[in-house]
CSV table of N, CA, C and O in Angstrom, one decimal:
chain,number,residue,atom,x,y,z
A,1,ASN,N,-1.1,3.1,-24.3
A,1,ASN,CA,-0.6,2.9,-23.0
A,1,ASN,C,-0.9,4.0,-22.1
A,1,ASN,O,-0.2,5.1,-22.2
A,2,ILE,N,-1.8,3.8,-21.2
A,2,ILE,CA,-1.9,5.0,-20.3
A,2,ILE,C,-1.3,4.8,-18.8
A,2,ILE,O,-1.5,3.8,-18.4
A,3,LEU,N,-0.8,6.0,-18.5
A,3,LEU,CA,-0.2,5.8,-17.1
A,3,LEU,C,-1.1,6.4,-16.2
A,3,LEU,O,-1.6,7.6,-16.3
A,4,ARG,N,-1.2,5.6,-15.1
A,4,ARG,CA,-2.1,6.1,-14.0
A,4,ARG,C,-1.2,6.9,-12.8
A,4,ARG,O,-0.1,6.6,-12.6
A,5,PRO,N,-1.7,7.9,-12.4
A,5,PRO,CA,-1.1,8.7,-11.4
A,5,PRO,C,-0.8,7.8,-10.3
A,5,PRO,O,-1.6,6.9,-9.9
A,6,GLN,N,0.4,7.9,-9.5
A,6,GLN,CA,0.4,7.1,-8.2
A,6,GLN,C,-0.5,7.5,-7.1
A,6,GLN,O,-0.8,8.7,-7.1
A,7,SER,N,-1.2,6.7,-6.5
A,7,SER,CA,-2.1,6.9,-5.5
A,7,SER,C,-1.4,7.6,-4.3
A,7,SER,O,-0.2,7.2,-3.8
A,8,MET,N,-2.1,8.6,-3.8
A,8,MET,CA,-1.5,9.2,-2.5
A,8,MET,C,-2.4,8.9,-1.3
A,8,MET,O,-3.7,8.7,-1.6
A,9,THR,N,-1.8,9.0,-0.2
A,9,THR,CA,-2.6,8.8,1.0
A,9,THR,C,-1.9,9.5,2.0
A,9,THR,O,-0.9,10.2,1.8
A,10,HIS,N,-2.1,9.2,3.4
A,10,HIS,CA,-1.6,9.9,4.6
A,10,HIS,C,-0.6,8.8,5.1
A,10,HIS,O,-1.0,7.6,5.1
A,11,LEU,N,0.3,9.3,5.8
A,11,LEU,CA,1.2,8.3,6.5
A,11,LEU,C,0.6,7.6,7.6
A,11,LEU,O,0.9,6.4,7.8
A,12,SER,N,-0.4,7.9,8.2
A,12,SER,CA,-1.2,7.3,9.2
A,12,SER,C,-2.0,6.1,8.6
A,12,SER,O,-2.2,5.2,9.3
A,13,ALA,N,-2.1,5.9,7.3
A,13,ALA,CA,-2.8,4.9,6.6
A,13,ALA,C,-1.9,3.6,6.0
A,13,ALA,O,-2.2,2.8,5.5
A,14,ILE,N,-0.6,4.1,6.3
A,14,ILE,CA,0.3,3.1,5.7
A,14,ILE,C,0.6,1.8,6.5
A,14,ILE,O,0.7,2.0,7.7
A,15,SER,N,0.8,0.6,6.0
A,15,SER,CA,0.9,-0.6,6.6
A,15,SER,C,2.3,-0.7,7.0
A,15,SER,O,3.2,-0.1,6.5
A,16,LEU,N,2.6,-1.6,8.1
A,16,LEU,CA,3.8,-1.8,8.7
A,16,LEU,C,4.8,-2.5,7.5
A,16,LEU,O,4.4,-3.2,6.6
A,17,HIS,N,6.0,-2.0,7.5
A,17,HIS,CA,7.1,-2.3,6.7
A,17,HIS,C,6.9,-1.8,5.3
A,17,HIS,O,7.7,-2.3,4.4
A,18,ARG,N,6.0,-0.9,5.0
A,18,ARG,CA,5.8,-0.3,3.7
A,18,ARG,C,6.7,0.9,3.7
A,18,ARG,O,6.8,1.5,4.5
A,19,THR,N,7.2,1.2,2.4
A,19,THR,CA,8.1,2.5,2.2
A,19,THR,C,7.2,3.3,1.4
A,19,THR,O,6.8,2.9,0.3
A,20,VAL,N,7.3,4.7,1.8
A,20,VAL,CA,6.6,5.7,1.0
A,20,VAL,C,7.5,6.9,0.8
A,20,VAL,O,8.6,7.0,1.6
A,21,GLU,N,7.3,7.7,0.0
A,21,GLU,CA,7.9,8.9,-0.3
A,21,GLU,C,6.9,10.1,0.2
A,21,GLU,O,5.8,10.1,-0.1
A,22,VAL,N,7.6,11.1,0.8
A,22,VAL,CA,6.6,12.1,1.2
A,22,VAL,C,6.4,13.1,0.0
A,22,VAL,O,7.4,13.6,-0.7
A,23,VAL,N,5.3,13.6,0.0
A,23,VAL,CA,4.8,14.5,-1.2
A,23,VAL,C,4.6,15.8,-0.6
A,23,VAL,O,5.0,16.8,-1.2
A,24,GLU,N,3.9,15.9,0.6
A,24,GLU,CA,3.7,17.3,1.1
A,24,GLU,C,3.2,17.0,2.6
A,24,GLU,O,2.9,16.0,3.1
A,25,ILE,N,3.5,18.2,3.3
A,25,ILE,CA,3.1,18.0,4.8
A,25,ILE,C,2.0,19.1,4.9
A,25,ILE,O,2.3,20.3,4.6
A,26,ARG,N,1.0,18.8,5.3
A,26,ARG,CA,-0.1,19.8,5.4
A,26,ARG,C,0.2,20.6,6.7
A,26,ARG,O,0.7,20.2,7.7
A,27,THR,N,-0.1,22.0,6.6
A,27,THR,CA,0.2,22.9,7.7
A,27,THR,C,-0.9,23.4,8.5
A,27,THR,O,-0.9,24.6,8.8
A,28,GLU,N,-2.0,22.4,8.9
A,28,GLU,CA,-3.1,22.9,9.6
A,28,GLU,C,-2.7,23.2,10.9
A,28,GLU,O,-3.5,23.8,11.6
A,29,CYS,N,-1.6,22.7,11.4
A,29,CYS,CA,-1.4,23.0,12.8
A,29,CYS,C,0.2,23.2,13.1
A,29,CYS,O,0.9,22.9,12.3
A,30,ASP,N,0.5,23.3,14.3
A,30,ASP,CA,1.9,23.6,14.6
A,30,ASP,C,2.9,22.3,14.6
A,30,ASP,O,4.0,22.4,14.7
A,31,ARG,N,2.1,21.3,14.5
A,31,ARG,CA,3.0,20.0,14.5
A,31,ARG,C,3.7,19.9,13.1
A,31,ARG,O,4.8,19.1,13.0
A,32,ALA,N,3.3,20.6,12.1
A,32,ALA,CA,4.1,20.5,10.8
A,32,ALA,C,5.5,20.8,11.1
A,32,ALA,O,6.5,20.3,10.3
A,33,GLY,N,5.7,21.8,11.9
A,33,GLY,CA,7.1,22.3,12.1
A,33,GLY,C,7.9,21.2,12.8
A,33,GLY,O,9.2,21.1,12.6
A,34,ARG,N,7.4,20.7,13.8
A,34,ARG,CA,8.0,19.4,14.4
A,34,ARG,C,8.4,18.4,13.6
A,34,ARG,O,9.6,17.8,13.6
A,35,LEU,N,7.6,18.1,12.5
A,35,LEU,CA,7.8,17.0,11.5
A,35,LEU,C,8.9,17.4,10.6
A,35,LEU,O,10.0,16.6,10.4
A,36,ALA,N,9.0,18.7,10.2
A,36,ALA,CA,10.1,19.1,9.2
A,36,ALA,C,11.4,19.0,10.1
A,36,ALA,O,12.6,18.8,9.5
A,37,ALA,N,11.3,19.5,11.4
A,37,ALA,CA,12.7,19.5,12.2
A,37,ALA,C,13.2,18.1,12.3
A,37,ALA,O,14.3,17.9,12.4
A,38,LEU,N,12.3,17.2,12.2
A,38,LEU,CA,12.8,15.6,12.3
A,38,LEU,C,13.2,15.1,11.0
A,38,LEU,O,13.7,14.0,11.1
A,39,GLY,N,13.0,16.0,10.0
A,39,GLY,CA,13.6,15.6,8.6
A,39,GLY,C,12.4,15.0,7.8
A,39,GLY,O,12.8,14.4,6.8
A,40,VAL,N,11.3,15.1,8.3
A,40,VAL,CA,10.1,14.6,7.4
A,40,VAL,C,9.7,15.8,6.5
A,40,VAL,O,9.0,16.7,6.7
A,41,LEU,N,10.4,15.6,5.1
A,41,LEU,CA,10.4,16.6,4.1
A,41,LEU,C,9.8,16.1,2.9
A,41,LEU,O,10.1,14.8,2.5
A,42,PRO,N,9.2,16.9,2.0
A,42,PRO,CA,8.9,16.3,0.6
A,42,PRO,C,10.2,15.8,-0.1
A,42,PRO,O,11.3,16.2,0.1
A,43,GLY,N,10.0,14.5,-0.5
A,43,GLY,CA,11.0,13.7,-1.2
A,43,GLY,C,11.6,12.6,-0.5
A,43,GLY,O,12.3,11.8,-0.9
A,44,SER,N,11.6,12.9,1.1
A,44,SER,CA,12.2,11.8,1.9
A,44,SER,C,11.5,10.8,1.9
A,44,SER,O,10.2,10.7,1.6
A,45,ARG,N,12.2,9.6,2.0
A,45,ARG,CA,11.6,8.3,2.1
A,45,ARG,C,11.3,7.7,3.6
A,45,ARG,O,12.4,7.8,4.2
A,46,ILE,N,10.3,7.1,3.7
A,46,ILE,CA,9.9,6.7,5.2
A,46,ILE,C,9.5,5.3,5.2
A,46,ILE,O,8.7,4.9,4.2
A,47,THR,N,9.9,4.3,6.1
A,47,THR,CA,9.4,3.1,6.3
A,47,THR,C,8.8,3.0,7.6
A,47,THR,O,9.3,3.3,8.6
A,48,VAL,N,7.4,2.5,7.6
A,48,VAL,CA,6.9,2.1,8.8
A,48,VAL,C,7.6,0.9,9.5
A,48,VAL,O,7.4,-0.2,8.9
A,49,SER,N,8.0,1.0,10.7
A,49,SER,CA,8.6,0.0,11.3
A,49,SER,C,8.0,-0.7,12.6
A,49,SER,O,8.2,-1.7,13.0
A,50,HIS,N,7.1,0.0,13.2
A,50,HIS,CA,6.5,-0.3,14.3
A,50,HIS,C,5.2,0.4,14.5
A,50,HIS,O,5.0,1.5,14.3
A,51,VAL,N,4.1,-0.1,15.0
A,51,VAL,CA,2.8,0.4,15.3
A,51,VAL,C,2.5,-0.1,16.7
A,51,VAL,O,2.4,-1.2,17.0
A,52,ALA,N,2.3,0.9,17.5
A,52,ALA,CA,1.9,0.5,19.1
A,52,ALA,C,0.6,-0.4,19.0
A,52,ALA,O,-0.2,-0.3,18.1
A,53,PRO,N,0.5,-1.1,20.1
A,53,PRO,CA,-0.8,-2.2,20.1
A,53,PRO,C,-2.1,-1.4,20.0
A,53,PRO,O,-3.0,-1.9,19.5
A,54,LEU,N,-2.3,0.0,20.5
A,54,LEU,CA,-3.4,0.6,20.2
A,54,LEU,C,-3.3,1.6,19.0
A,54,LEU,O,-4.4,2.2,19.0
A,55,GLY,N,-2.4,1.5,18.3
A,55,GLY,CA,-2.2,2.1,16.9
A,55,GLY,C,-1.7,3.5,17.1
A,55,GLY,O,-1.5,4.1,16.2
A,56,ASP,N,-1.2,3.8,18.2
A,56,ASP,CA,-0.7,5.3,18.5
A,56,ASP,C,0.3,5.3,19.7
A,56,ASP,O,0.0,4.7,20.7
A,57,PRO,N,1.6,5.5,19.4
A,57,PRO,CA,2.3,6.2,18.3
A,57,PRO,C,2.7,5.2,17.2
A,57,PRO,O,2.5,4.0,17.4
A,58,ILE,N,3.2,5.5,16.0
A,58,ILE,CA,3.7,4.7,15.0
A,58,ILE,C,5.2,5.0,14.9
A,58,ILE,O,5.6,6.2,15.1
A,59,SER,N,6.2,4.2,14.7
A,59,SER,CA,7.5,4.4,14.6
A,59,SER,C,7.8,4.1,13.1
A,59,SER,O,7.4,3.4,12.4
A,60,VAL,N,8.7,5.1,12.7
A,60,VAL,CA,9.2,5.1,11.1
A,60,VAL,C,10.8,5.3,11.2
A,60,VAL,O,11.3,5.9,12.0
A,61,ARG,N,11.2,4.6,9.9
A,61,ARG,CA,12.7,4.8,9.6
A,61,ARG,C,12.9,5.9,8.6
A,61,ARG,O,12.1,5.9,7.8
A,62,LEU,N,13.7,6.9,9.0
A,62,LEU,CA,13.8,8.1,8.2
A,62,LEU,C,15.3,8.4,8.1
A,62,LEU,O,15.8,8.8,9.1
A,63,GLY,N,16.0,8.2,7.1
A,63,GLY,CA,17.5,8.7,6.9
A,63,GLY,C,18.2,8.2,8.0
A,63,GLY,O,19.1,8.9,8.5
A,64,GLY,N,18.1,6.9,8.2
A,64,GLY,CA,19.0,6.1,9.1
A,64,GLY,C,18.6,6.4,10.7
A,64,GLY,O,19.3,6.0,11.7
A,65,GLN,N,17.5,7.2,11.0
A,65,GLN,CA,17.1,7.2,12.3
A,65,GLN,C,15.7,6.7,12.5
A,65,GLN,O,14.9,6.5,11.5
A,66,GLU,N,15.3,6.4,13.7
A,66,GLU,CA,14.0,5.8,13.9
A,66,GLU,C,13.3,6.9,14.7
A,66,GLU,O,13.7,7.3,15.8
A,67,ILE,N,12.1,7.2,14.5
A,67,ILE,CA,11.4,8.3,15.0
A,67,ILE,C,9.9,7.8,15.3
A,67,ILE,O,9.6,7.0,14.5
A,68,SER,N,9.3,8.4,16.3
A,68,SER,CA,7.8,8.0,16.7
A,68,SER,C,7.2,9.1,16.5
A,68,SER,O,7.6,10.3,16.8
A,69,VAL,N,5.9,9.2,15.8
A,69,VAL,CA,5.1,10.2,15.7
A,69,VAL,C,3.7,9.7,15.9
A,69,VAL,O,3.3,8.5,15.9
A,70,ARG,N,3.0,10.6,16.5
A,70,ARG,CA,1.5,10.5,16.8
A,70,ARG,C,0.6,10.1,15.5
A,70,ARG,O,0.9,10.8,14.5
A,71,ARG,N,-0.3,9.5,15.6
A,71,ARG,CA,-1.2,9.2,14.4
A,71,ARG,C,-1.7,10.6,13.9
A,71,ARG,O,-1.8,10.7,12.7
A,72,ALA,N,-2.0,11.5,14.8
A,72,ALA,CA,-2.4,12.8,14.4
A,72,ALA,C,-1.6,13.7,13.6
A,72,ALA,O,-1.8,14.1,12.5
A,73,GLU,N,-0.2,13.4,13.8
A,73,GLU,CA,0.9,14.1,13.2
A,73,GLU,C,1.0,13.4,11.7
A,73,GLU,O,1.3,13.9,10.9
A,74,ALA,N,1.0,11.9,11.9
A,74,ALA,CA,1.2,11.2,10.6
A,74,ALA,C,0.0,11.5,9.6
A,74,ALA,O,0.2,11.5,8.4
A,75,SER,N,-1.1,11.9,10.2
A,75,SER,CA,-2.2,12.3,9.2
A,75,SER,C,-2.1,13.6,8.5
A,75,SER,O,-2.7,13.8,7.4
A,76,LEU,N,-1.1,14.4,9.0
A,76,LEU,CA,-0.7,15.6,8.1
A,76,LEU,C,0.3,15.3,7.0
A,76,LEU,O,0.4,16.3,6.2
A,77,VAL,N,0.8,14.1,7.0
A,77,VAL,CA,1.8,13.8,6.0
A,77,VAL,C,1.2,13.1,4.7
A,77,VAL,O,0.9,12.0,4.9
A,78,VAL,N,1.3,13.7,3.6
A,78,VAL,CA,0.8,13.0,2.4
A,78,VAL,C,1.9,12.4,1.7
A,78,VAL,O,3.0,13.0,1.4
A,79,VAL,N,1.7,11.0,1.3
A,79,VAL,CA,2.8,10.0,0.9
A,79,VAL,C,2.4,9.5,-0.4
A,79,VAL,O,1.0,9.4,-0.6
A,80,ARG,N,3.1,8.7,-1.1
A,80,ARG,CA,2.9,7.9,-2.1
A,80,ARG,C,3.8,6.7,-2.0
A,80,ARG,O,4.9,6.9,-1.7
A,81,GLU,N,3.3,5.6,-2.4
A,81,GLU,CA,4.1,4.3,-2.4
A,81,GLU,C,5.2,4.4,-3.2
A,81,GLU,O,5.0,5.0,-4.3
A,82,VAL,N,6.4,3.8,-2.9
A,82,VAL,CA,7.4,3.6,-4.0
A,82,VAL,C,7.6,2.3,-4.3
A,82,VAL,O,7.4,1.4,-3.5
A,83,ALA,N,8.2,2.1,-5.5
A,83,ALA,CA,8.3,0.7,-6.0
A,83,ALA,C,9.6,0.0,-5.3
A,83,ALA,O,10.4,0.7,-4.9
């Protein structure tokens, strides 16, 4: 019985109403600090709750709060789906 590693992707690629766990925040730009201040940290669970008609921004539920992030910021967040 071989266990496959859980696939990882970016928050920007997650479908509506899916729940994911944050694995890492890439620090290529200053936006990573804003995400951390909002509570987007490794181990936190996020549910995509709304996507704007043109795809930007996206709204997510995180720790009892609803926050909006731009797709560029969401692309910095590496996540994995949770069961």
